CSV table of C-alpha atoms in Angstrom, one decimal:
chain,number,residue,atom,x,y,z
Z,1,MET,CA,71.4,1.6,-1.6
Z,2,ARG,CA,67.8,1.9,-0.3
Z,3,THR,CA,64.7,4.0,-0.5
Z,4,ALA,CA,65.0,7.0,1.9
Z,5,THR,CA,62.9,7.2,5.0
Z,6,PRO,CA,61.9,10.3,7.0
Z,7,ASP,CA,64.6,9.4,9.5
Z,8,ASP,CA,67.2,10.1,6.7
Z,9,ALA,CA,66.1,13.8,6.3
Z,10,ASP,CA,68.8,15.2,8.5
Z,11,ASP,CA,71.5,13.2,6.8
Z,12,ILE,CA,70.2,14.2,3.3
Z,13,ALA,CA,70.2,17.9,4.3
Z,14,ARG,CA,73.7,17.5,5.7
Z,15,VAL,CA,75.0,15.9,2.5
Z,16,GLN,CA,73.4,18.5,0.3
Z,17,GLN,CA,74.7,21.4,2.4
Z,18,GLU,CA,78.3,20.1,2.5
Z,19,SER,CA,78.2,19.3,-1.2
Z,20,TRP,CA,77.1,22.9,-1.9
Z,21,ARG,CA,79.8,24.3,0.3
Z,22,VAL,CA,82.5,22.6,-1.7
Z,23,ALA,CA,81.0,22.5,-5.2
Z,24,TYR,CA,79.8,26.1,-5.2
Z,25,ALA,CA,82.4,27.9,-3.2
Z,26,HIS,CA,83.4,29.7,-6.4
Z,27,VAL,CA,79.8,30.7,-7.2
Z,28,PHE,CA,78.0,31.8,-4.0
Z,29,PRO,CA,79.1,34.0,-1.1
Z,30,ALA,CA,81.1,32.2,1.6
Z,31,ALA,CA,79.1,33.8,4.4
Z,32,GLU,CA,75.9,32.4,3.0
Z,33,LEU,CA,77.4,28.9,2.4
Z,34,ALA,CA,78.6,28.9,6.0
Z,35,THR,CA,75.0,29.1,7.3
Z,36,GLU,CA,72.5,26.3,7.8
Z,37,PHE,CA,70.6,26.8,4.5
Z,38,ILE,CA,69.1,23.4,3.7
Z,39,ASP,CA,65.8,22.7,5.3
Z,40,ALA,CA,65.8,19.1,6.7
Z,41,GLY,CA,62.1,19.5,7.5
Z,42,ARG,CA,61.3,20.0,3.9
Z,43,TRP,CA,63.1,16.8,3.0
Z,44,ARG,CA,61.3,15.0,5.8
Z,45,ARG,CA,57.9,16.2,4.5
Z,46,ASN,CA,58.7,15.2,0.9
Z,47,ILE,CA,59.8,11.7,2.0
Z,48,GLU,CA,56.9,11.2,4.3
Z,49,THR,CA,54.4,12.4,1.7
Z,50,PRO,CA,56.2,12.6,-1.6
Z,51,PRO,CA,54.8,14.7,-4.4
Z,52,PRO,CA,53.2,12.5,-7.1
Z,53,GLY,CA,55.8,10.3,-8.8
Z,54,TRP,CA,58.7,11.2,-6.5
Z,55,SER,CA,61.3,8.7,-5.3
Z,56,THR,CA,64.3,9.4,-3.0
Z,57,PHE,CA,67.2,7.0,-2.5
Z,58,VAL,CA,70.1,7.1,-0.1
Z,59,ALA,CA,73.6,5.4,-0.3
Z,60,GLY,CA,75.7,4.4,2.6
Z,61,GLU,CA,75.3,3.8,6.3
Z,62,PRO,CA,75.7,6.4,7.5
Z,63,VAL,CA,74.2,8.2,4.5
Z,64,VAL,CA,76.9,9.6,2.2
Z,65,GLY,CA,74.6,10.5,-0.7
Z,66,PHE,CA,71.1,10.7,-2.1
Z,67,ALA,CA,69.2,11.0,-5.4
Z,68,CYS,CA,65.6,12.2,-6.0
Z,69,VAL,CA,63.6,11.6,-9.2
Z,70,GLY,CA,60.1,12.1,-10.5
Z,71,PRO,CA,58.2,13.7,-13.4
Z,72,SER,CA,59.8,16.6,-15.2
Z,73,ARG,CA,58.9,20.1,-14.1
Z,74,ASP,CA,59.3,21.2,-17.7
Z,75,GLU,CA,58.0,18.6,-20.1
Z,76,HIS,CA,55.0,16.3,-19.9
Z,77,GLY,CA,55.9,12.6,-20.2
Z,78,VAL,CA,59.5,13.0,-19.3
Z,79,GLY,CA,61.3,12.1,-16.1
Z,80,GLU,CA,63.7,14.3,-14.1
Z,81,LEU,CA,66.6,13.7,-11.9
Z,82,TYR,CA,65.9,16.5,-9.4
Z,83,ALA,CA,68.9,16.1,-7.1
Z,84,ILE,CA,71.9,13.9,-6.7
Z,85,TYR,CA,74.5,14.7,-4.1
Z,86,VAL,CA,77.3,12.9,-2.5
Z,87,HIS,CA,79.2,14.2,0.6
Z,88,PRO,CA,82.6,15.6,-0.6
Z,89,ASP,CA,84.4,13.1,1.7
Z,90,ALA,CA,82.8,10.3,-0.4
Z,91,TRP,CA,83.5,11.8,-3.9
Z,92,SER,CA,85.1,9.4,-6.3
Z,93,THR,CA,84.2,6.3,-4.2
Z,94,GLY,CA,81.5,5.0,-6.6
Z,95,ALA,CA,78.6,6.2,-4.4
Z,96,GLY,CA,77.5,8.8,-7.1
Z,97,ARG,CA,77.6,6.1,-9.8
Z,98,GLU,CA,75.5,3.8,-7.8
Z,99,LEU,CA,73.0,6.6,-7.1
Z,100,ILE,CA,72.7,7.7,-10.7
Z,101,GLU,CA,72.2,4.1,-11.8
Z,102,ARG,CA,69.5,3.6,-9.2
Z,103,ALA,CA,67.8,6.8,-10.2
Z,104,GLU,CA,67.9,5.8,-13.9
Z,105,GLU,CA,66.4,2.4,-13.0
Z,106,GLN,CA,63.5,4.2,-11.3
Z,107,LEU,CA,63.0,6.6,-14.1
Z,108,VAL,CA,63.1,4.1,-16.9
Z,109,ARG,CA,60.0,2.3,-15.4
Z,110,ARG,CA,57.9,5.3,-16.4
Z,111,TYR,CA,59.7,7.4,-19.0
Z,112,ASP,CA,61.6,7.1,-22.3
Z,113,ASP,CA,63.6,10.2,-21.6
Z,114,ALA,CA,64.8,12.1,-18.5
Z,115,THR,CA,66.3,15.5,-17.9
Z,116,LEU,CA,68.3,17.2,-15.1
Z,117,TRP,CA,69.4,20.8,-14.4
Z,118,VAL,CA,72.9,21.6,-13.3
Z,119,LEU,CA,74.7,24.9,-12.7
Z,120,GLN,CA,76.8,25.6,-15.7
Z,121,GLU,CA,79.8,26.4,-13.5
Z,122,ASN,CA,79.7,23.0,-11.8
Z,123,ALA,CA,82.3,21.4,-14.1
Z,124,ARG,CA,82.7,18.3,-11.8
Z,125,ALA,CA,79.0,17.4,-11.9
Z,126,ARG,CA,78.8,18.0,-15.6
Z,127,ARG,CA,81.7,15.6,-16.3
Z,128,PHE,CA,80.0,13.1,-14.0
Z,129,TYR,CA,76.7,13.3,-15.9
Z,130,GLU,CA,78.5,13.1,-19.3
Z,131,ARG,CA,80.4,10.0,-18.2
Z,132,ALA,CA,77.0,8.5,-17.3
Z,133,GLY,CA,75.6,9.2,-20.8
Z,134,TRP,CA,73.7,12.4,-20.2
Z,135,ARG,CA,74.1,15.2,-22.8
Z,136,HIS,CA,73.5,19.0,-22.7
Z,137,ASP,CA,70.3,19.5,-24.8
Z,138,GLY,CA,70.5,23.2,-25.2
Z,139,GLY,CA,68.1,24.0,-22.4
Z,140,ARG,CA,69.1,27.0,-20.3
Z,141,LYS,CA,67.7,29.1,-17.5
Z,142,GLU,CA,68.9,31.4,-14.8
Z,143,TYR,CA,69.1,30.3,-11.1
Z,144,GLU,CA,69.2,32.9,-8.4
Z,145,ARG,CA,70.1,32.5,-4.8
Z,146,TRP,CA,71.6,35.0,-2.3
Z,147,ASN,CA,71.4,37.7,-5.0
Z,148,VAL,CA,73.7,35.7,-7.3
Z,149,ARG,CA,72.3,34.8,-10.8
Z,150,THR,CA,74.0,31.9,-12.5
Z,151,PRO,CA,73.1,29.9,-15.5
Z,152,GLU,CA,71.7,26.4,-15.3
Z,153,ILE,CA,71.8,24.1,-18.2
Z,154,ARG,CA,69.7,21.1,-18.9
Z,155,TYR,CA,71.0,17.6,-19.6
Z,156,ARG,CA,68.9,14.8,-21.2
Z,157,LYS,CA,69.3,11.0,-21.5
Z,158,ARG,CA,67.3,8.6,-23.6
Z,159,LEU,CA,66.2,5.7,-21.3
Z,160,SER,CA,63.9,3.7,-23.5
Z,161,SER,CA,66.6,1.5,-25.0
Z,162,GLU,CA,67.5,0.6,-21.5
Z,163,ARG,CA,63.9,-0.3,-20.8
Z,164,SER,CA,63.8,-2.7,-23.8
Z,165,ARG,CA,66.7,-4.6,-22.3
Z,166,SER,CA,64.9,-5.2,-19.0
């Protein structure tokens, strides 16, 4: 586990894209998922010059997963897990657990609470978050991509008790 560098951008994009292809095959059109739809250049820019408060971590050599955290896009004073993806070939290997633990370690340095958004139909990810102590807090919005609208739900985790143990 380490902090991402701009050289990781292509691997991050690959991991995200392959994860989407498997996790969302039942949600989004196969023809769209078959394209190159994740912009590695955007990842490179966000790692080179991260938005305020952002941190991105990678797992594995070669990279098999990543997590990105920072301030909430919805609530002042709350952190957010923006993204966590593990390549499908590395699912159930512990890489995701290591990434979420590292993401939470980063978040607890600045926030008492953190949120994340997940597609409602991503049952595997929801089980993963729930095992890690995250809970659906009632937040809901619509996500649209490729003319498909699907609900996203918000999960939340209290981090401050973890901070007091540090």
